[in-house]
C-alpha cells in the first residue's frame, strides 16, 4: 500500500530544463515545490573527466538505459511495432538535468510563421496547399506573445549568438557575444554572401565568455574542446539545469528534490488532480504525493504515457481523427547532411562546441515562395563543426575502399580537410502519425510501453531533395574537391538519436483539437499543466529546447495565477463560438 505524504503546493514530474524552470520560478514566488525524477542526482563535480568518446557517445553514459525504459516503433497502422533495442537510436537523458546536461545546446528560436502555420499557409496559398491527411494547426499563441519568454530563457542560460538577419523581431541582444569564427565558418560565410544569403553565427548555450545570469548563477567561458554533444561540460561553460535553474530553486529553501522516484500515475477525481503516485526504484516502496498543482515536465514519451495510463484526456484515434492525447507526433530525424572534402585546405576540426558554426534561414518557413514547390516549410542550412572525435572519424572520398592501405592514407589525409553542411528540416504532422499505448509490450510493472507510429512523409523527402541541392551549390562555391551528398532513408527505423521529438499533448485554442491551452494547462483538469516539446503541434527546423523553455516560462506565470485564483486561464475557442 502506498504511503501518503504531506500535501505540497506543486509537484513536478521530471527535473530537467522544464522541471527546473518551473521549480525556480514557483519557489521564487514563495510556493513549496517537490521535484520528482526517476534518475540519480548530479552535481558539477560529477562532470570531471568527461572528455571520453567511448564512455559517453559510444557506451551511452548519461543516457537512459533501454533495459530500464524503451519504446516500440512501427511505420504504418498495419504493422506490428517492435521495441527499440539499439541504444544509439534512443538517446534520452538520464538523471537530474536530463537531456539538458548532454545537449549540444543549439538555441535557435522558432519562426513567426510556425505559431500561425495553418492560418498563414491558407492566407498565402489557399487551403488546397495543405495535404488532406496533414493535420496542420495553429498553436494558439503568436511569436510576439512568446518573444519576451525567449528573451528570458536566453538571459537565464547566457546564450551566445547574433541575430538572424531574416528574423529581426527581438526585444534585446543575446546576453553574450557569438562564438568565435574559425576557418570553416569564414569560408562558408564568404561563399554564401556571394550567393546572396544572410549568414549568422549559430546561437549556442556554450558561452563565449563568463556570465552571471539574473538569478546569480555563473557560467564559464567555452574552451572549444569539442566534447559537447553527448558529454557533460566539465568546464561549466555549457548552460545546464544542474548549473542554473535547479540551484536557483534550491537556494530559495522552498524546493525539495527527490531522486529515484518513478511516477506511475497522476491521481485525479471529479475533474481535479489530487497529486501523483510514485515508486522509489531502489526499494519499490510506493508513495502518494498530494499537491494543489501537478506539472508534467518529463520527456515527450513520458508526458504522453502518464496521461494515457492515468486516463486523462481522450486518446487520439487515427482512424477517425478524434481525440487529442498522442496526436501530431513528429520526429526530427532523417536530417540532411553533406560533406565537402578539400584537397587544398586544412582545418582544425578538433576545435568545436556542440552547436558551432554558421547558418542561413533563407529556405525556412514562409521566406521562400512555395507556390511552385511540392512541400511546405523548409530547412535551415548550417556549416556545422561538431569536432573530430578520435574514434568515429573516417570521412573519405566516394569510391575509397573501406579497409586497407588506401583507406588509411585517405582517412589521415582528410581528417582535417572536410566540413559538414547540415540541415534540420521542419517535420509536419499527419493523421496517421501518433503515440499510443502498445497492446503487446509492457514494462516491469506490467504497464504498456509507448508505441510510436511514424514514417518519413512525402513532404520530408521533398524538402530533403530541395535542400540538398542547395548544399551542393554552397560546397561548390566554397571550392570543395569532393562532395558527399547522402540520400535520405526510405523509411524511419527508430532513429531517435538526437533527442528531438514532439507532439502528443499539443497546444491550441480548441479542446477538440488540442490537449493544452497556450499556458500549457490541460483543458480537462485545470490544476494539471504539461510542459515540454510534447506541446508542439509540429516540429520546426531547429532544436526544440529554446521554444519549449519559452513556453514553460510563460506557463509558470499562468501557474502562479492559477494558484492565486484558480480556473481555466484561457477561454476555449469552441466555447467562444457558442457565445
Coordinates of N, CA, C and O in Angstrom, one line a residue, residues 306-454:
X306 N 2.0 9.0 -19.3 CA 1.4 9.2 -18.0 C -0.1 9.6 -18.1 O -0.9 9.2 -17.4
X307 N -0.4 10.5 -19.1 CA -1.7 10.9 -19.3 C -2.6 9.7 -19.8 O -3.7 9.5 -19.3
X308 N -2.1 8.9 -20.7 CA -2.8 7.7 -21.1 C -3.0 6.7 -20.0 O -4.1 6.2 -19.9
X309 N -2.0 6.4 -19.3 CA -2.1 5.5 -18.2 C -3.0 6.0 -17.1 O -3.7 5.2 -16.4
X310 N -3.1 7.3 -16.9 CA -3.9 7.9 -15.9 C -5.3 8.2 -16.4 O -6.2 8.7 -15.6
X311 N -5.6 7.8 -17.6 CA -6.9 8.0 -18.2 C -7.3 9.5 -18.1 O -8.5 9.8 -17.7
X312 N -6.4 10.4 -18.5 CA -6.7 11.8 -18.6 C -6.7 12.3 -20.0 O -5.8 12.0 -20.8
X313 N -7.8 12.9 -20.5 CA -7.9 13.3 -21.8 C -8.4 12.1 -22.7 O -8.3 11.0 -22.3
X314 N -8.8 12.5 -23.9 CA -9.3 11.4 -24.8 C -8.2 11.0 -25.7 O -7.6 11.8 -26.4
X315 N -7.9 9.7 -25.7 CA -6.8 9.2 -26.6 C -7.1 9.5 -28.1 O -8.2 9.4 -28.5
X316 N -6.0 9.8 -28.8 CA -6.2 10.1 -30.2 C -6.5 8.8 -31.0 O -5.9 7.7 -30.8
X317 N -7.4 8.9 -32.0 CA -7.8 7.8 -32.8 C -7.5 8.2 -34.3 O -8.1 9.0 -34.9
X318 N -6.4 7.6 -34.9 CA -6.1 7.9 -36.3 C -7.1 7.5 -37.3 O -7.1 8.0 -38.4
X319 N -8.0 6.6 -36.9 CA -9.0 6.1 -37.9 C -10.0 7.2 -38.2 O -10.4 7.4 -39.4
X320 N -10.4 7.9 -37.2 CA -11.4 9.0 -37.5 C -11.0 10.4 -37.1 O -11.7 11.4 -37.2
X321 N -9.7 10.5 -36.5 CA -9.1 11.8 -36.2 C -9.7 12.4 -34.9 O -9.4 13.6 -34.6
X322 N -10.4 11.7 -34.1 CA -10.9 12.2 -32.9 C -9.9 12.0 -31.8 O -9.0 11.1 -31.9
X323 N -10.1 12.7 -30.7 CA -9.2 12.6 -29.5 C -8.0 13.4 -29.7 O -7.7 13.9 -30.8
X324 N -7.2 13.6 -28.6 CA -6.1 14.5 -28.7 C -4.8 14.0 -28.0 O -3.7 14.4 -28.4
X325 N -4.9 13.0 -27.1 CA -3.7 12.6 -26.4 C -2.9 11.6 -27.3 O -3.4 10.5 -27.6
X326 N -1.8 11.9 -27.7 CA -1.0 11.2 -28.7 C -1.0 11.7 -30.1 O -0.2 11.3 -30.9
X327 N -1.8 12.8 -30.3 CA -1.9 13.3 -31.7 C -0.7 14.1 -32.1 O 0.0 14.7 -31.3
X328 N -0.5 14.2 -33.4 CA 0.6 15.0 -34.0 C 2.0 14.7 -33.5 O 2.8 15.6 -33.3
X329 N 2.3 13.4 -33.3 CA 3.7 13.1 -33.0 C 4.6 13.4 -34.2 O 4.2 13.1 -35.4
X330 N 5.7 14.1 -34.0 CA 6.7 14.3 -35.1 C 8.1 14.0 -34.5 O 8.4 14.3 -33.4
X331 N 8.9 13.5 -35.4 CA 10.3 13.2 -35.1 C 11.2 14.1 -36.0 O 10.8 14.4 -37.1
X332 N 12.3 14.4 -35.5 CA 13.2 15.4 -36.2 C 14.3 14.8 -36.9 O 15.3 15.5 -37.2
X333 N 14.2 13.6 -37.3 CA 15.4 12.9 -37.9 C 15.2 12.7 -39.4 O 14.3 13.1 -40.0
X334 N 16.2 11.9 -40.0 CA 16.3 11.9 -41.4 C 16.8 13.3 -41.8 O 16.4 13.9 -42.8
X335 N 17.8 13.8 -41.0 CA 18.4 15.1 -41.3 C 19.2 15.0 -42.6 O 19.5 13.9 -43.1
X336 N 19.3 16.2 -43.2 CA 20.1 16.2 -44.5 C 21.5 16.7 -44.2 O 21.7 17.8 -43.6
X337 N 22.5 15.9 -44.6 CA 23.9 16.3 -44.3 C 24.7 16.0 -45.6 O 24.4 15.0 -46.3
X338 N 25.7 16.8 -45.8 CA 26.6 16.6 -46.9 C 28.0 17.0 -46.5 O 28.1 17.9 -45.7
X339 N 29.0 16.4 -47.0 CA 30.4 16.7 -46.6 C 31.1 17.2 -47.8 O 31.0 16.7 -49.0
X340 N 31.9 18.2 -47.6 CA 32.8 18.7 -48.6 C 34.2 18.4 -48.2 O 34.6 18.6 -47.0
X341 N 35.0 17.8 -49.1 CA 36.4 17.5 -48.8 C 37.3 18.4 -49.6 O 37.0 18.6 -50.8
X342 N 38.3 18.9 -49.0 CA 39.1 20.0 -49.6 C 40.6 19.5 -49.7 O 41.3 19.4 -48.7
X343 N 41.1 19.3 -50.9 CA 42.5 18.9 -51.1 C 43.4 20.0 -50.7 O 44.6 19.8 -50.3
X344 N 43.0 21.3 -50.9 CA 43.9 22.4 -50.7 C 43.6 23.3 -49.5 O 44.1 24.4 -49.4
X345 N 42.8 22.8 -48.6 CA 42.5 23.5 -47.3 C 42.8 22.5 -46.2 O 42.6 21.3 -46.3
X346 N 43.2 23.1 -45.1 CA 43.4 22.3 -43.9 C 42.8 23.0 -42.7 O 43.1 24.2 -42.5
X347 N 41.9 22.4 -42.0 CA 41.2 23.0 -40.9 C 41.7 22.3 -39.5 O 42.3 21.3 -39.6
X348 N 41.3 23.0 -38.4 CA 41.5 22.3 -37.1 C 40.1 21.8 -36.7 O 39.3 22.5 -36.0
X349 N 39.8 20.6 -37.2 CA 38.4 20.1 -36.9 C 38.2 19.6 -35.5 O 37.1 19.3 -35.1
X350 N 39.3 19.6 -34.7 CA 39.1 19.2 -33.3 C 38.4 20.3 -32.5 O 37.6 20.1 -31.7
X351 N 38.7 21.5 -32.9 CA 38.2 22.7 -32.2 C 36.7 22.8 -32.5 O 36.3 23.0 -33.7
X352 N 35.8 22.8 -31.5 CA 34.4 22.9 -31.8 C 33.6 23.0 -30.5 O 34.2 23.0 -29.4
X353 N 32.3 23.1 -30.6 CA 31.4 23.1 -29.5 C 30.2 22.2 -29.9 O 30.2 21.7 -31.1
X354 N 29.2 22.0 -29.1 CA 28.1 21.2 -29.5 C 27.2 21.9 -30.6 O 26.5 21.2 -31.3
X355 N 27.3 23.2 -30.7 CA 26.5 23.9 -31.7 C 27.3 25.0 -32.3 O 27.0 26.2 -32.2
X356 N 28.3 24.6 -33.0 CA 29.3 25.5 -33.5 C 29.2 25.6 -35.0 O 29.2 24.6 -35.7
X357 N 29.1 26.9 -35.5 CA 29.0 27.0 -37.0 C 28.3 28.3 -37.3 O 28.0 29.2 -36.5
X358 N 27.9 28.3 -38.6 CA 27.1 29.4 -39.2 C 25.9 28.9 -39.9 O 25.9 27.7 -40.4
X359 N 24.9 29.7 -40.0 CA 23.6 29.2 -40.6 C 23.0 30.2 -41.5 O 23.3 31.4 -41.4
X360 N 22.2 29.8 -42.4 CA 21.3 30.6 -43.2 C 19.9 30.1 -43.1 O 19.7 28.9 -43.0
X361 N 18.9 31.0 -43.0 CA 17.5 30.6 -42.9 C 16.7 31.0 -44.1 O 15.4 31.0 -44.0
X362 N 17.3 31.2 -45.2 CA 16.6 31.7 -46.4 C 15.6 30.7 -47.0 O 14.7 31.0 -47.8
X363 N 15.7 29.4 -46.5 CA 14.8 28.4 -47.0 C 13.9 27.8 -45.9 O 13.5 26.6 -46.0
X364 N 13.5 28.6 -45.0 CA 12.7 28.2 -43.9 C 11.3 28.9 -43.9 O 11.2 30.0 -44.5
X365 N 10.3 28.3 -43.3 CA 9.1 28.9 -43.1 C 8.5 29.5 -44.4 O 8.4 28.8 -45.4
X366 N 8.0 30.7 -44.3 CA 7.4 31.4 -45.5 C 8.4 32.4 -46.1 O 8.0 33.3 -46.8
X367 N 9.7 32.2 -45.9 CA 10.7 33.1 -46.5 C 10.9 32.8 -48.0 O 11.3 33.7 -48.7
X368 N 10.5 31.6 -48.4 CA 10.6 31.3 -49.8 C 9.2 31.0 -50.3 O 8.3 30.6 -49.5
X369 N 9.0 31.3 -51.6 CA 7.7 31.1 -52.2 C 7.4 29.7 -52.5 O 8.2 29.0 -53.2
X370 N 6.4 29.1 -51.9 CA 6.1 27.7 -52.1 C 5.0 27.4 -53.2 O 4.6 26.3 -53.3
X371 N 4.6 28.4 -53.9 CA 3.6 28.2 -54.9 C 4.0 27.1 -55.9 O 3.1 26.3 -56.3
X372 N 5.2 27.0 -56.3 CA 5.6 26.0 -57.3 C 6.4 24.9 -56.7 O 7.1 24.1 -57.4
X373 N 6.4 24.8 -55.3 CA 7.1 23.7 -54.6 C 6.1 22.7 -54.1 O 5.0 23.0 -53.8
X374 N 6.6 21.4 -54.0 CA 5.8 20.3 -53.6 C 5.9 20.0 -52.1 O 5.8 18.9 -51.7
X375 N 6.2 21.0 -51.3 CA 6.3 20.9 -49.9 C 6.0 22.2 -49.2 O 5.9 23.2 -49.8
X376 N 5.7 22.1 -47.9 CA 5.5 23.2 -47.0 C 6.7 23.4 -46.1 O 7.4 22.4 -45.8
X377 N 6.9 24.6 -45.6 CA 8.0 24.9 -44.7 C 9.4 24.7 -45.4 O 9.5 25.1 -46.5
X378 N 10.3 24.1 -44.7 CA 11.7 24.0 -45.3 C 12.7 23.6 -44.3 O 12.4 22.9 -43.3
X379 N 13.9 24.1 -44.5 CA 15.0 23.7 -43.5 C 16.1 24.7 -43.5 O 16.3 25.4 -44.6
X380 N 16.8 24.9 -42.4 CA 17.9 25.8 -42.4 C 19.2 25.1 -42.9 O 19.2 23.9 -42.9
X381 N 20.1 25.8 -43.3 CA 21.4 25.3 -43.8 C 22.5 25.8 -42.9 O 22.6 27.0 -42.7
X382 N 23.3 24.9 -42.4 CA 24.4 25.2 -41.5 C 25.7 24.6 -41.9 O 25.8 23.5 -42.3
X383 N 26.8 25.4 -41.7 CA 28.1 24.8 -41.7 C 28.3 24.4 -40.2 O 28.6 25.3 -39.4
X384 N 28.2 23.2 -39.9 CA 28.2 22.7 -38.5 C 29.6 22.0 -38.2 O 29.9 21.0 -38.9
X385 N 30.3 22.5 -37.2 CA 31.6 21.9 -36.8 C 31.3 21.2 -35.5 O 31.2 21.8 -34.5
X386 N 31.3 19.9 -35.6 CA 30.9 19.1 -34.4 C 32.1 18.5 -33.7 O 32.0 17.9 -32.6
X387 N 33.3 18.7 -34.3 CA 34.5 18.2 -33.6 C 34.9 16.8 -34.1 O 34.0 16.0 -34.3
X388 N 36.2 16.6 -34.3 CA 36.7 15.3 -34.7 C 36.9 14.4 -33.5 O 37.9 14.4 -32.8
X389 N 35.9 13.6 -33.2 CA 36.1 12.6 -32.1 C 37.2 11.6 -32.6 O 37.2 11.3 -33.8
X390 N 38.0 11.2 -31.7 CA 39.2 10.4 -32.1 C 38.8 9.0 -32.6 O 39.6 8.4 -33.4
X391 N 37.6 8.4 -32.3 CA 37.3 7.1 -32.7 C 36.5 7.2 -34.0 O 36.9 6.6 -35.0
X392 N 35.3 7.8 -33.9 CA 34.4 7.8 -35.1 C 34.7 8.9 -36.0 O 34.0 9.9 -36.1
X393 N 35.7 8.8 -36.8 CA 36.2 9.8 -37.7 C 36.9 9.3 -38.9 O 38.1 9.1 -38.9
X394 N 36.1 9.0 -40.0 CA 36.7 8.5 -41.2 C 35.9 9.0 -42.4 O 35.2 8.3 -43.0
X395 N 36.1 10.3 -42.7 CA 35.5 10.8 -43.9 C 36.5 10.7 -45.1 O 37.6 11.3 -45.0
X396 N 36.1 10.0 -46.1 CA 37.0 9.7 -47.2 C 36.1 9.9 -48.5 O 34.9 9.9 -48.5
X397 N 36.8 10.2 -49.7 CA 36.0 10.4 -50.9 C 35.3 9.2 -51.3 O 35.6 8.0 -51.0
X398 N 34.2 9.4 -52.1 CA 33.4 8.3 -52.6 C 34.3 7.4 -53.5 O 35.2 7.8 -54.2
X399 N 34.1 6.1 -53.3 CA 34.9 5.1 -54.1 C 36.1 4.6 -53.4 O 36.8 3.7 -53.9
X400 N 36.4 5.2 -52.2 CA 37.6 4.7 -51.4 C 37.2 3.4 -50.8 O 36.2 3.2 -50.2
X401 N 38.1 2.4 -50.9 CA 37.9 1.1 -50.2 C 37.6 1.4 -48.7 O 38.2 2.3 -48.1
X402 N 36.9 0.5 -48.0 CA 36.5 0.7 -46.6 C 37.5 0.0 -45.7 O 37.3 0.0 -44.5
X403 N 38.6 -0.4 -46.2 CA 39.7 -1.0 -45.4 C 41.0 -1.0 -46.2 O 40.9 -0.8 -47.4
X404 N 42.1 -1.2 -45.5 CA 43.3 -1.4 -46.3 C 44.2 -0.1 -46.3 O 43.8 0.9 -45.8
X405 N 45.2 -0.2 -47.1 CA 46.2 0.9 -47.2 C 45.6 2.2 -47.7 O 45.9 3.3 -47.1
X406 N 44.9 2.2 -48.8 CA 44.3 3.4 -49.4 C 43.3 4.0 -48.4 O 43.3 5.3 -48.2
X407 N 42.5 3.2 -47.7 CA 41.6 3.8 -46.8 C 42.3 4.5 -45.6 O 41.9 5.6 -45.2
X408 N 43.4 3.9 -45.1 CA 44.1 4.5 -44.0 C 44.8 5.8 -44.5 O 44.7 6.8 -43.8
X409 N 45.4 5.8 -45.7 CA 46.0 7.0 -46.2 C 45.0 8.1 -46.3 O 45.3 9.3 -45.9
X410 N 43.9 7.9 -46.9 CA 42.9 8.9 -47.2 C 42.2 9.4 -45.9 O 41.9 10.5 -45.7
X411 N 42.0 8.4 -45.0 CA 41.5 8.8 -43.7 C 42.4 9.8 -43.0 O 41.9 10.8 -42.4
X412 N 43.7 9.6 -43.0 CA 44.6 10.5 -42.4 C 44.7 11.8 -43.1 O 44.7 12.9 -42.5
X413 N 44.7 11.8 -44.5 CA 44.8 13.0 -45.3 C 43.6 13.9 -45.1 O 43.7 15.1 -44.9
X414 N 42.4 13.3 -45.0 CA 41.2 14.1 -45.0 C 40.7 14.4 -43.6 O 39.6 15.1 -43.4
X415 N 41.4 13.9 -42.5 CA 40.9 14.1 -41.2 C 40.7 15.5 -40.8 O 39.7 15.8 -40.1
X416 N 41.4 16.4 -41.3 CA 41.3 17.9 -41.1 C 41.1 18.6 -42.4 O 41.4 19.8 -42.5
X417 N 40.5 18.0 -43.4 CA 40.3 18.6 -44.7 C 38.8 18.5 -45.1 O 38.5 18.5 -46.3
X418 N 37.9 18.4 -44.2 CA 36.5 18.3 -44.5 C 35.6 19.2 -43.7 O 36.1 19.6 -42.6
X419 N 34.5 19.5 -44.1 CA 33.5 20.2 -43.3 C 32.1 19.7 -43.7 O 31.9 19.1 -44.8
X420 N 31.2 19.9 -42.8 CA 29.8 19.3 -43.0 C 28.8 20.5 -43.2 O 28.8 21.5 -42.5
X421 N 28.0 20.3 -44.2 CA 26.8 21.2 -44.4 C 25.6 20.4 -43.9 O 25.4 19.2 -44.3
X422 N 24.9 21.0 -43.0 CA 23.9 20.2 -42.3 C 22.6 20.9 -42.3 O 22.5 22.2 -42.2
X423 N 21.5 20.2 -42.4 CA 20.1 20.8 -42.3 C 19.2 20.0 -41.5 O 19.1 18.7 -41.7
X424 N 18.6 20.6 -40.5 CA 17.4 20.0 -39.9 C 16.2 20.6 -40.6 O 16.2 21.8 -40.9
X425 N 15.2 19.8 -40.8 CA 14.1 20.3 -41.6 C 12.8 20.3 -40.7 O 12.7 19.5 -39.7
X426 N 11.9 21.1 -41.1 CA 10.6 21.1 -40.4 C 9.9 19.8 -40.6 O 10.0 19.2 -41.7
X427 N 9.3 19.2 -39.6 CA 8.5 18.0 -39.7 C 7.1 18.3 -39.4 O 6.8 18.7 -38.3
X428 N 6.2 18.1 -40.4 CA 4.8 18.5 -40.3 C 4.0 17.2 -39.9 O 4.4 16.1 -40.2
X429 N 2.9 17.4 -39.2 CA 2.1 16.3 -38.7 C 1.2 15.7 -39.7 O 0.6 16.4 -40.6
X430 N 0.9 14.4 -39.5 CA 0.0 13.7 -40.4 C -1.0 12.9 -39.5 O -0.7 12.5 -38.4
X431 N -2.1 12.6 -40.1 CA -3.2 12.0 -39.3 C -2.8 10.6 -38.8 O -3.2 10.2 -37.7
X432 N -2.0 9.9 -39.5 CA -1.6 8.5 -39.2 C -0.3 8.5 -38.3 O 0.2 7.4 -38.0
X433 N 0.3 9.6 -37.9 CA 1.5 9.6 -37.1 C 1.1 10.0 -35.7 O 0.6 11.2 -35.5
X434 N 1.3 9.1 -34.7 CA 0.8 9.4 -33.4 C 1.5 8.5 -32.4 O 2.3 7.6 -32.7
X435 N 1.2 8.7 -31.1 CA 1.6 7.9 -30.0 C 0.4 7.3 -29.3 O -0.6 7.9 -29.1
X436 N 0.6 6.0 -28.9 CA -0.4 5.4 -28.1 C 0.2 4.3 -27.2 O 1.5 4.2 -27.2
X437 N -0.6 3.6 -26.4 CA 0.0 2.5 -25.6 C 0.0 1.2 -26.4 O -0.9 0.8 -27.0
X438 N 1.2 0.6 -26.3 CA 1.4 -0.7 -27.1 C 0.5 -1.8 -26.5 O 0.5 -2.0 -25.3
X439 N -0.2 -2.5 -27.4 CA -1.1 -3.5 -26.9 C -0.4 -4.8 -26.5 O -1.0 -5.7 -25.9
X440 N 0.9 -4.9 -26.8 CA 1.6 -6.2 -26.5 C 2.7 -6.0 -25.5 O 2.8 -6.9 -24.6
X441 N 3.6 -5.0 -25.6 CA 4.8 -4.9 -24.8 C 4.5 -4.0 -23.5 O 3.9 -3.0 -23.6
X442 N 5.0 -4.5 -22.4 CA 4.9 -3.8 -21.1 C 6.2 -3.6 -20.4 O 7.2 -4.2 -20.8
X443 N 6.2 -2.7 -19.4 CA 7.4 -2.5 -18.6 C 7.4 -3.5 -17.4 O 6.5 -4.4 -17.3
X444 N 8.3 -3.3 -16.5 CA 8.5 -4.3 -15.4 C 7.3 -4.2 -14.4 O 7.0 -5.2 -13.7
X445 N 6.5 -3.1 -14.4 CA 5.3 -3.0 -13.6 C 4.1 -3.6 -14.3 O 3.0 -3.6 -13.7
X446 N 4.2 -4.0 -15.6 CA 3.1 -4.5 -16.3 C 2.3 -3.4 -17.0 O 1.3 -3.7 -17.6
X447 N 2.8 -2.2 -17.0 CA 2.2 -1.1 -17.8 C 2.6 -1.1 -19.2 O 3.8 -1.3 -19.5
X448 N 1.7 -0.8 -20.2 CA 2.1 -0.8 -21.6 C 3.2 0.3 -21.9 O 3.2 1.3 -21.3
X449 N 4.1 -0.1 -22.8 CA 5.1 0.9 -23.3 C 4.4 1.8 -24.3 O 3.3 1.6 -24.8
X450 N 5.0 2.9 -24.5 CA 4.6 3.9 -25.6 C 4.9 3.3 -26.9 O 6.0 2.7 -27.2
X451 N 3.9 3.4 -27.8 CA 4.1 2.9 -29.2 C 4.2 4.1 -30.2 O 3.3 5.0 -30.1
X452 N 5.2 4.2 -31.0 CA 5.4 5.2 -32.0 C 5.0 4.8 -33.3 O 5.5 3.7 -33.8
X453 N 4.0 5.5 -34.0 CA 3.7 5.2 -35.4 C 4.1 6.4 -36.2 O 3.5 7.5 -36.1
X454 N 5.1 6.2 -37.0 CA 5.7 7.4 -37.7 C 6.6 6.9 -38.9 O 7.2 5.8 -38.8

